[in-house]
PDB file of C-alpha atoms and ligand atoms in Angstrom:
ATOM      1  CA  UNK A  28      51.351 100.883  66.635  1.00 88.00           C
ATOM      2  CA  UNK A  29      51.425  97.343  68.015  1.00 92.00           C
ATOM      3  CA  UNK A  30      54.653  95.308  68.066  1.00 91.00           C
ATOM      4  CA  UNK A  31      53.178  93.161  65.306  1.00 93.00           C
ATOM      5  CA  UNK A  32      52.560  96.243  63.136  1.00 94.00           C
ATOM      6  CA  UNK A  33      56.115  97.450  63.763  1.00 94.00           C
ATOM      7  CA  UNK A  34      57.416  94.035  62.640  1.00 96.00           C
ATOM      8  CA  UNK A  35      55.330  94.252  59.452  1.00 96.00           C
ATOM      9  CA  UNK A  36      56.662  97.756  58.812  1.00 97.00           C
ATOM     10  CA  UNK A  37      60.332  96.714  58.955  1.00 98.00           C
ATOM     11  CA  UNK A  38      59.617  93.500  57.041  1.00 98.00           C
ATOM     12  CA  UNK A  39      58.258  95.602  54.201  1.00 98.00           C
ATOM     13  CA  UNK A  40      61.095  98.161  54.473  1.00 98.00           C
ATOM     14  CA  UNK A  41      63.708  95.420  54.045  1.00 98.00           C
ATOM     15  CA  UNK A  42      62.551  94.777  50.476  1.00 98.00           C
ATOM     16  CA  UNK A  43      64.653  97.660  49.231  1.00 97.00           C
ATOM     17  CA  UNK A  44      67.828  95.747  50.222  1.00 98.00           C
ATOM     18  CA  UNK A  45      66.879  92.725  48.098  1.00 98.00           C
ATOM     19  CA  UNK A  46      68.862  92.679  44.866  1.00 97.00           C
ATOM     20  CA  UNK A  47      66.748  91.764  41.800  1.00 97.00           C
ATOM     21  CA  UNK A  48      68.002  88.695  39.943  1.00 97.00           C
ATOM     22  CA  UNK A  49      69.844  87.345  42.995  1.00 98.00           C
ATOM     23  CA  UNK A  50      69.374  84.894  45.854  1.00 98.00           C
ATOM     24  CA  UNK A  51      68.598  86.486  49.223  1.00 98.00           C
ATOM     25  CA  UNK A  52      69.598  85.178  52.658  1.00 98.00           C
ATOM     26  CA  UNK A  53      66.575  84.789  54.918  1.00 98.00           C
ATOM     27  CA  UNK A  54      66.603  84.507  58.704  1.00 98.00           C
ATOM     28  CA  UNK A  55      64.082  83.155  61.190  1.00 98.00           C
ATOM     29  CA  UNK A  56      61.416  84.476  63.536  1.00 97.00           C
ATOM     30  CA  UNK A  57      58.195  86.438  63.671  1.00 97.00           C
ATOM     31  CA  UNK A  58      59.748  89.600  62.189  1.00 97.00           C
ATOM     32  CA  UNK A  59      61.321  87.621  59.357  1.00 98.00           C
ATOM     33  CA  UNK A  60      57.951  85.975  58.723  1.00 98.00           C
ATOM     34  CA  UNK A  61      56.642  89.464  57.868  1.00 98.00           C
ATOM     35  CA  UNK A  62      59.608  89.934  55.557  1.00 98.00           C
ATOM     36  CA  UNK A  63      58.959  86.595  53.846  1.00 98.00           C
ATOM     37  CA  UNK A  64      55.337  87.588  53.279  1.00 98.00           C
ATOM     38  CA  UNK A  65      56.502  90.876  51.731  1.00 98.00           C
ATOM     39  CA  UNK A  66      59.163  89.072  49.675  1.00 98.00           C
ATOM     40  CA  UNK A  67      56.443  86.979  48.046  1.00 98.00           C
ATOM     41  CA  UNK A  68      55.201  90.150  46.309  1.00 97.00           C
ATOM     42  CA  UNK A  69      58.486  90.328  44.382  1.00 97.00           C
ATOM     43  CA  UNK A  70      59.207  86.616  44.028  1.00 97.00           C
ATOM     44  CA  UNK A  71      59.303  86.863  40.240  1.00 97.00           C
ATOM     45  CA  UNK A  72      62.187  89.337  40.493  1.00 97.00           C
ATOM     46  CA  UNK A  73      64.530  87.115  42.539  1.00 98.00           C
ATOM     47  CA  UNK A  74      66.157  83.724  41.944  1.00 98.00           C
ATOM     48  CA  UNK A  75      65.218  82.493  45.398  1.00 98.00           C
ATOM     49  CA  UNK A  76      66.475  82.310  48.972  1.00 98.00           C
ATOM     50  CA  UNK A  77      68.941  80.565  51.254  1.00 98.00           C
ATOM     51  CA  UNK A  78      67.071  79.871  54.475  1.00 98.00           C
ATOM     52  CA  UNK A  79      68.341  79.691  58.067  1.00 98.00           C
ATOM     53  CA  UNK A  80      65.755  77.229  59.397  1.00 97.00           C
ATOM     54  CA  UNK A  81      63.287  74.526  58.534  1.00 97.00           C
ATOM     55  CA  UNK A  82      60.482  76.880  59.631  1.00 97.00           C
ATOM     56  CA  UNK A  83      61.522  79.649  57.217  1.00 98.00           C
ATOM     57  CA  UNK A  84      62.042  77.091  54.449  1.00 98.00           C
ATOM     58  CA  UNK A  85      58.479  75.844  54.852  1.00 98.00           C
ATOM     59  CA  UNK A  86      57.122  79.412  54.726  1.00 98.00           C
ATOM     60  CA  UNK A  87      59.231  80.403  51.720  1.00 98.00           C
ATOM     61  CA  UNK A  88      58.252  77.321  49.740  1.00 98.00           C
ATOM     62  CA  UNK A  89      54.565  77.713  50.627  1.00 98.00           C
ATOM     63  CA  UNK A  90      54.710  81.166  49.057  1.00 98.00           C
ATOM     64  CA  UNK A  91      56.395  79.847  45.912  1.00 98.00           C
ATOM     65  CA  UNK A  92      59.915  81.152  46.641  1.00 98.00           C
ATOM     66  CA  UNK A  93      62.625  78.609  45.629  1.00 98.00           C
ATOM     67  CA  UNK A  94      64.991  77.651  48.462  1.00 98.00           C
ATOM     68  CA  UNK A  95      68.645  76.842  47.733  1.00 98.00           C
ATOM     69  CA  UNK A  96      71.016  74.819  49.910  1.00 97.00           C
ATOM     70  CA  UNK A  97      73.692  77.139  51.324  1.00 97.00           C
ATOM     71  CA  UNK A  98      76.387  74.873  49.785  1.00 97.00           C
ATOM     72  CA  UNK A  99      75.056  75.672  46.323  1.00 95.00           C
ATOM     73  CA  UNK A 100      75.696  79.391  46.754  1.00 96.00           C
ATOM     74  CA  UNK A 101      79.146  80.918  47.177  1.00 93.00           C
ATOM     75  CA  UNK A 102      78.082  84.289  48.486  1.00 96.00           C
ATOM     76  CA  UNK A 103      74.990  86.372  49.025  1.00 98.00           C
ATOM     77  CA  UNK A 104      74.648  90.147  48.705  1.00 96.00           C
ATOM     78  CA  UNK A 105      72.378  90.436  51.676  1.00 98.00           C
ATOM     79  CA  UNK A 106      71.062  88.527  54.658  1.00 98.00           C
ATOM     80  CA  UNK A 107      67.867  89.768  56.314  1.00 98.00           C
ATOM     81  CA  UNK A 108      67.185  88.599  59.858  1.00 98.00           C
ATOM     82  CA  UNK A 109      65.742  89.693  63.181  1.00 98.00           C
ATOM     83  CA  UNK A 110      67.414  89.856  66.593  1.00 98.00           C
ATOM     84  CA  UNK A 111      66.569  89.442  70.247  1.00 98.00           C
ATOM     85  CA  UNK A 112      68.840  92.386  71.126  1.00 98.00           C
ATOM     86  CA  UNK A 113      70.958  94.777  69.092  1.00 98.00           C
ATOM     87  CA  UNK A 114      73.380  97.338  70.517  1.00 98.00           C
ATOM     88  CA  UNK A 115      74.471 100.689  69.091  1.00 98.00           C
ATOM     89  CA  UNK A 116      77.414  99.065  67.269  1.00 98.00           C
ATOM     90  CA  UNK A 117      75.316  96.436  65.448  1.00 98.00           C
ATOM     91  CA  UNK A 118      76.297  93.523  67.736  1.00 98.00           C
ATOM     92  CA  UNK A 119      73.348  91.249  68.418  1.00 98.00           C
ATOM     93  CA  UNK A 120      72.006  88.476  70.606  1.00 98.00           C
ATOM     94  CA  UNK A 121      70.094  85.953  68.509  1.00 98.00           C
ATOM     95  CA  UNK A 122      68.684  82.464  68.864  1.00 98.00           C
ATOM     96  CA  UNK A 123      65.360  83.080  70.589  1.00 97.00           C
ATOM     97  CA  UNK A 124      63.916  80.901  67.838  1.00 96.00           C
ATOM     98  CA  UNK A 125      66.687  78.278  68.261  1.00 98.00           C
ATOM     99  CA  UNK A 126      67.998  78.865  64.724  1.00 97.00           C
ATOM    100  CA  UNK A 127      71.259  80.574  65.700  1.00 98.00           C
ATOM    101  CA  UNK A 128      73.685  78.102  64.121  1.00 98.00           C
ATOM    102  CA  UNK A 129      72.199  78.218  60.647  1.00 98.00           C
ATOM    103  CA  UNK A 130      71.671  81.966  61.038  1.00 98.00           C
ATOM    104  CA  UNK A 131      75.393  82.431  61.702  1.00 98.00           C
ATOM    105  CA  UNK A 132      76.270  80.246  58.712  1.00 98.00           C
ATOM    106  CA  UNK A 133      74.085  82.230  56.303  1.00 98.00           C
ATOM    107  CA  UNK A 134      75.229  85.539  57.816  1.00 98.00           C
ATOM    108  CA  UNK A 135      78.854  84.470  57.277  1.00 97.00           C
ATOM    109  CA  UNK A 136      78.282  83.886  53.581  1.00 97.00           C
ATOM    110  CA  UNK A 137      76.554  87.269  53.130  1.00 98.00           C
ATOM    111  CA  UNK A 138      78.212  90.577  52.303  1.00 98.00           C
ATOM    112  CA  UNK A 139      75.691  92.615  54.279  1.00 98.00           C
ATOM    113  CA  UNK A 140      73.562  91.791  57.333  1.00 98.00           C
ATOM    114  CA  UNK A 141      70.369  93.824  57.515  1.00 98.00           C
ATOM    115  CA  UNK A 142      68.733  93.425  60.916  1.00 98.00           C
ATOM    116  CA  UNK A 143      64.985  94.065  61.151  1.00 98.00           C
ATOM    117  CA  UNK A 144      63.631  94.708  64.622  1.00 97.00           C
ATOM    118  CA  UNK A 145      61.138  96.681  66.615  1.00 94.00           C
ATOM    119  CA  UNK A 146      62.530  99.359  68.923  1.00 93.00           C
ATOM    120  CA  UNK A 147      62.219  97.194  72.052  1.00 94.00           C
ATOM    121  CA  UNK A 148      65.277  95.244  70.775  1.00 96.00           C
ATOM    122  CA  UNK A 149      67.721  98.189  70.891  1.00 98.00           C
ATOM    123  CA  UNK A 150      69.920  98.048  74.027  1.00 98.00           C
ATOM    124  CA  UNK A 151      73.035  99.730  75.383  1.00 98.00           C
ATOM    125  CA  UNK A 152      74.627  96.492  76.612  1.00 98.00           C
ATOM    126  CA  UNK A 153      73.777  92.950  75.449  1.00 98.00           C
ATOM    127  CA  UNK A 154      72.712  90.408  78.056  1.00 98.00           C
ATOM    128  CA  UNK A 155      69.245  91.252  79.404  1.00 98.00           C
ATOM    129  CA  UNK A 156      67.687  88.754  76.992  1.00 98.00           C
ATOM    130  CA  UNK A 157      68.744  85.229  78.096  1.00 98.00           C
ATOM    131  CA  UNK A 158      71.650  84.307  75.832  1.00 98.00           C
ATOM    132  CA  UNK A 159      70.920  81.240  73.644  1.00 98.00           C
ATOM    133  CA  UNK A 160      73.795  78.783  73.187  1.00 98.00           C
ATOM    134  CA  UNK A 161      73.499  75.642  71.054  1.00 98.00           C
ATOM    135  CA  UNK A 162      75.363  72.760  72.694  1.00 98.00           C
ATOM    136  CA  UNK A 163      76.117  69.115  72.041  1.00 98.00           C
ATOM    137  CA  UNK A 164      74.041  67.351  74.735  1.00 98.00           C
ATOM    138  CA  UNK A 165      76.989  65.510  76.387  1.00 98.00           C
ATOM    139  CA  UNK A 166      78.615  68.894  77.125  1.00 98.00           C
ATOM    140  CA  UNK A 167      75.551  70.631  78.556  1.00 98.00           C
ATOM    141  CA  UNK A 168      76.372  70.362  82.281  1.00 98.00           C
ATOM    142  CA  UNK A 169      79.977  71.432  81.788  1.00 98.00           C
ATOM    143  CA  UNK A 170      79.011  74.427  79.640  1.00 98.00           C
ATOM    144  CA  UNK A 171      76.437  75.451  82.255  1.00 98.00           C
ATOM    145  CA  UNK A 172      79.112  75.313  84.979  1.00 98.00           C
ATOM    146  CA  UNK A 173      81.410  77.483  82.859  1.00 98.00           C
ATOM    147  CA  UNK A 174      78.673  80.116  82.553  1.00 98.00           C
ATOM    148  CA  UNK A 175      78.138  79.955  86.333  1.00 98.00           C
ATOM    149  CA  UNK A 176      81.826  80.897  86.784  1.00 97.00           C
ATOM    150  CA  UNK A 177      81.098  83.973  84.589  1.00 96.00           C
ATOM    151  CA  UNK A 178      78.175  84.923  86.832  1.00 96.00           C
ATOM    152  CA  UNK A 179      75.455  83.557  84.567  1.00 98.00           C
ATOM    153  CA  UNK A 180      72.621  81.161  85.303  1.00 98.00           C
ATOM    154  CA  UNK A 181      72.014  78.674  82.508  1.00 98.00           C
ATOM    155  CA  UNK A 182      68.974  76.493  81.899  1.00 98.00           C
ATOM    156  CA  UNK A 183      68.268  73.902  79.228  1.00 98.00           C
ATOM    157  CA  UNK A 184      65.486  75.089  76.910  1.00 98.00           C
ATOM    158  CA  UNK A 185      62.502  72.766  77.061  1.00 98.00           C
ATOM    159  CA  UNK A 186      59.692  71.977  74.662  1.00 98.00           C
ATOM    160  CA  UNK A 187      56.740  69.922  75.901  1.00 98.00           C
ATOM    161  CA  UNK A 188      58.759  69.084  79.034  1.00 98.00           C
ATOM    162  CA  UNK A 189      61.752  67.690  77.117  1.00 98.00           C
ATOM    163  CA  UNK A 190      64.970  69.398  75.959  1.00 98.00           C
ATOM    164  CA  UNK A 191      64.228  71.226  72.728  1.00 98.00           C
ATOM    165  CA  UNK A 192      66.023  69.623  69.774  1.00 98.00           C
ATOM    166  CA  UNK A 193      67.316  72.068  67.176  1.00 98.00           C
ATOM    167  CA  UNK A 194      67.258  71.638  63.387  1.00 96.00           C
ATOM    168  CA  UNK A 195      70.813  70.308  63.873  1.00 97.00           C
ATOM    169  CA  UNK A 196      69.834  67.695  66.472  1.00 98.00           C
ATOM    170  CA  UNK A 197      71.412  69.558  69.404  1.00 98.00           C
ATOM    171  CA  UNK A 198      70.156  71.319  72.562  1.00 98.00           C
ATOM    172  CA  UNK A 199      69.930  74.968  73.613  1.00 98.00           C
ATOM    173  CA  UNK A 200      70.912  76.481  76.952  1.00 98.00           C
ATOM    174  CA  UNK A 201      69.665  79.990  77.785  1.00 98.00           C
ATOM    175  CA  UNK A 202      71.915  82.038  80.052  1.00 98.00           C
ATOM    176  CA  UNK A 203      70.587  84.798  82.284  1.00 98.00           C
ATOM    177  CA  UNK A 204      72.511  87.386  84.260  1.00 98.00           C
ATOM    178  CA  UNK A 205      75.308  88.195  81.815  1.00 98.00           C
ATOM    179  CA  UNK A 206      76.480  91.677  80.896  1.00 97.00           C
ATOM    180  CA  UNK A 207      78.260  91.328  77.576  1.00 98.00           C
ATOM    181  CA  UNK A 208      80.404  94.439  77.531  1.00 97.00           C
ATOM    182  CA  UNK A 209      82.882  93.202  74.907  1.00 98.00           C
ATOM    183  CA  UNK A 210      80.842  91.110  72.448  1.00 98.00           C
ATOM    184  CA  UNK A 211      83.792  90.217  70.168  1.00 98.00           C
ATOM    185  CA  UNK A 212      85.913  88.848  73.027  1.00 98.00           C
ATOM    186  CA  UNK A 213      82.885  87.087  74.514  1.00 98.00           C
ATOM    187  CA  UNK A 214      81.961  85.405  71.218  1.00 98.00           C
ATOM    188  CA  UNK A 215      85.540  84.329  70.579  1.00 98.00           C
ATOM    189  CA  UNK A 216      85.901  82.940  74.113  1.00 98.00           C
ATOM    190  CA  UNK A 217      82.674  80.956  74.384  1.00 98.00           C
ATOM    191  CA  UNK A 218      82.999  79.621  70.826  1.00 98.00           C
ATOM    192  CA  UNK A 219      86.183  77.812  71.948  1.00 98.00           C
ATOM    193  CA  UNK A 220      84.529  75.848  74.755  1.00 98.00           C
ATOM    194  CA  UNK A 221      84.294  72.137  73.915  1.00 98.00           C
ATOM    195  CA  UNK A 222      80.730  71.151  73.073  1.00 98.00           C
ATOM    196  CA  UNK A 223      79.556  74.648  72.179  1.00 98.00           C
ATOM    197  CA  UNK A 224      78.155  74.522  68.653  1.00 98.00           C
ATOM    198  CA  UNK A 225      77.208  78.205  68.432  1.00 98.00           C
ATOM    199  CA  UNK A 226      76.954  81.061  70.896  1.00 98.00           C
ATOM    200  CA  UNK A 227      74.120  83.486  70.208  1.00 98.00           C
ATOM    201  CA  UNK A 228      76.322  86.586  70.252  1.00 98.00           C
ATOM    202  CA  UNK A 229      76.663  87.894  66.699  1.00 98.00           C
ATOM    203  CA  UNK A 230      79.620  90.244  66.971  1.00 98.00           C
ATOM    204  CA  UNK A 231      81.891  88.779  64.277  1.00 97.00           C
ATOM    205  CA  UNK A 232      78.852  88.543  61.953  1.00 95.00           C
ATOM    206  CA  UNK A 233      77.300  91.785  63.183  1.00 98.00           C
ATOM    207  CA  UNK A 234      74.714  93.885  61.362  1.00 98.00           C
ATOM    208  CA  UNK A 235      75.795  96.611  58.974  1.00 98.00           C
ATOM    209  CA  UNK A 236      72.267  98.057  58.897  1.00 98.00           C
ATOM    210  CA  UNK A 237      69.356  97.925  61.324  1.00 98.00           C
ATOM    211  CA  UNK A 238      65.848  98.842  60.220  1.00 98.00           C
ATOM    212  CA  UNK A 239      64.236  99.713  63.527  1.00 97.00           C
ATOM    213  CA  UNK A 240      60.461  99.920  63.769  1.00 96.00           C
ATOM    214  CA  UNK A 241      59.464 102.894  65.961  1.00 95.00           C
ATOM    215  CA  UNK A 242      56.182 104.664  66.680  1.00 90.00           C
ATOM    216  CA  UNK A 243      57.275 107.390  64.263  1.00 94.00           C
ATOM    217  CA  UNK A 244      58.244 105.007  61.447  1.00 94.00           C
ATOM    218  CA  UNK A 245      61.303 103.038  60.337  1.00 97.00           C
ATOM    219  CA  UNK A 246      64.665 104.359  61.547  1.00 97.00           C
ATOM    220  CA  UNK A 247      67.741 103.202  59.595  1.00 98.00           C
ATOM    221  CA  UNK A 248      70.820 102.685  61.773  1.00 98.00           C
ATOM    222  CA  UNK A 249      74.136 101.981  60.053  1.00 98.00           C
ATOM    223  CA  UNK A 250      77.203 100.527  61.723  1.00 97.00           C
TER     224      UNK A 250
HETATM  225  C1  5RP B 315      65.753  83.118  65.829  1.00 79.79           C
HETATM  226  C2  5RP B 315      66.271  84.495  66.005  1.00 79.79           C
HETATM  227  C3  5RP B 315      65.333  85.616  65.769  1.00 79.79           C
HETATM  228  O1  5RP B 315      65.894  86.480  64.840  1.00 79.79           O
HETATM  229  C4  5RP B 315      65.095  86.345  67.063  1.00 79.79           C
HETATM  230  O2  5RP B 315      64.680  85.419  68.044  1.00 79.79           O
HETATM  231  C5  5RP B 315      64.042  87.439  66.890  1.00 79.79           C
HETATM  232  O3  5RP B 315      62.797  86.858  66.670  1.00 79.79           O
HETATM  233  P1  5RP B 315      61.490  87.693  66.520  1.00 79.79           P
HETATM  234  O4  5RP B 315      61.551  88.415  65.226  1.00 79.79           O
HETATM  235  O5  5RP B 315      60.390  86.648  66.558  1.00 79.79           O
HETATM  236  O6  5RP B 315      61.376  88.637  67.689  1.00 79.79           O
HETATM  237  O7  5RP B 315      67.412  84.713  66.319  1.00 79.79           O
HETATM  238  O8  5RP B 315      66.689  82.145  66.204  1.00 79.79           O
END
């Protein structure tokens, strides 16, 4: 199976975690796009979605799924989202699509995080995928120096030759060369640095379930 087919497989499999009559939390990315397409087949059974990005909002609305502001909803039963890496404890690196801040917000208001990913995303230690960090632009150079002290090499993410601007009007730095052996401590530490909006380690808002697309079908990992 191709990676695209594996993404479609887990997108479809995630439907069984959607609670009829409720609002579902929806992440961002190519795997989530498959989930959104599958969700459209049961749109009459749900109230709608809280979305983690402008891109997902556009896709949801185009398919006729109502999108609620996260402030309108106290809590969600489930949040479905992809990951750039997930370890065997359910800790993740996220933000490859630059939506990490809103993803962490929606994950925090959800009782269960169901990660959908193809098997290439499962790792023993987080850090091979360049770690996305959303930063306030005036702090970028300082944050990059702090990562250098940790042994990482940070670069500002560009789009069309200019720093990419997130849905929140901030920038992203991607950090290579880290080995994140204690994701909870790492997330807590980096989150305290002045100017860091969100670090792409999801250890405090980790997954409880991962639907992993493999050549032999969908494996369900629970954490
Ligand atoms: C976006 C994310 C995505 O979940 C992550 O990048 C995985 O994306 P994809 O499903 O396209 O591989 O964190 O900010």
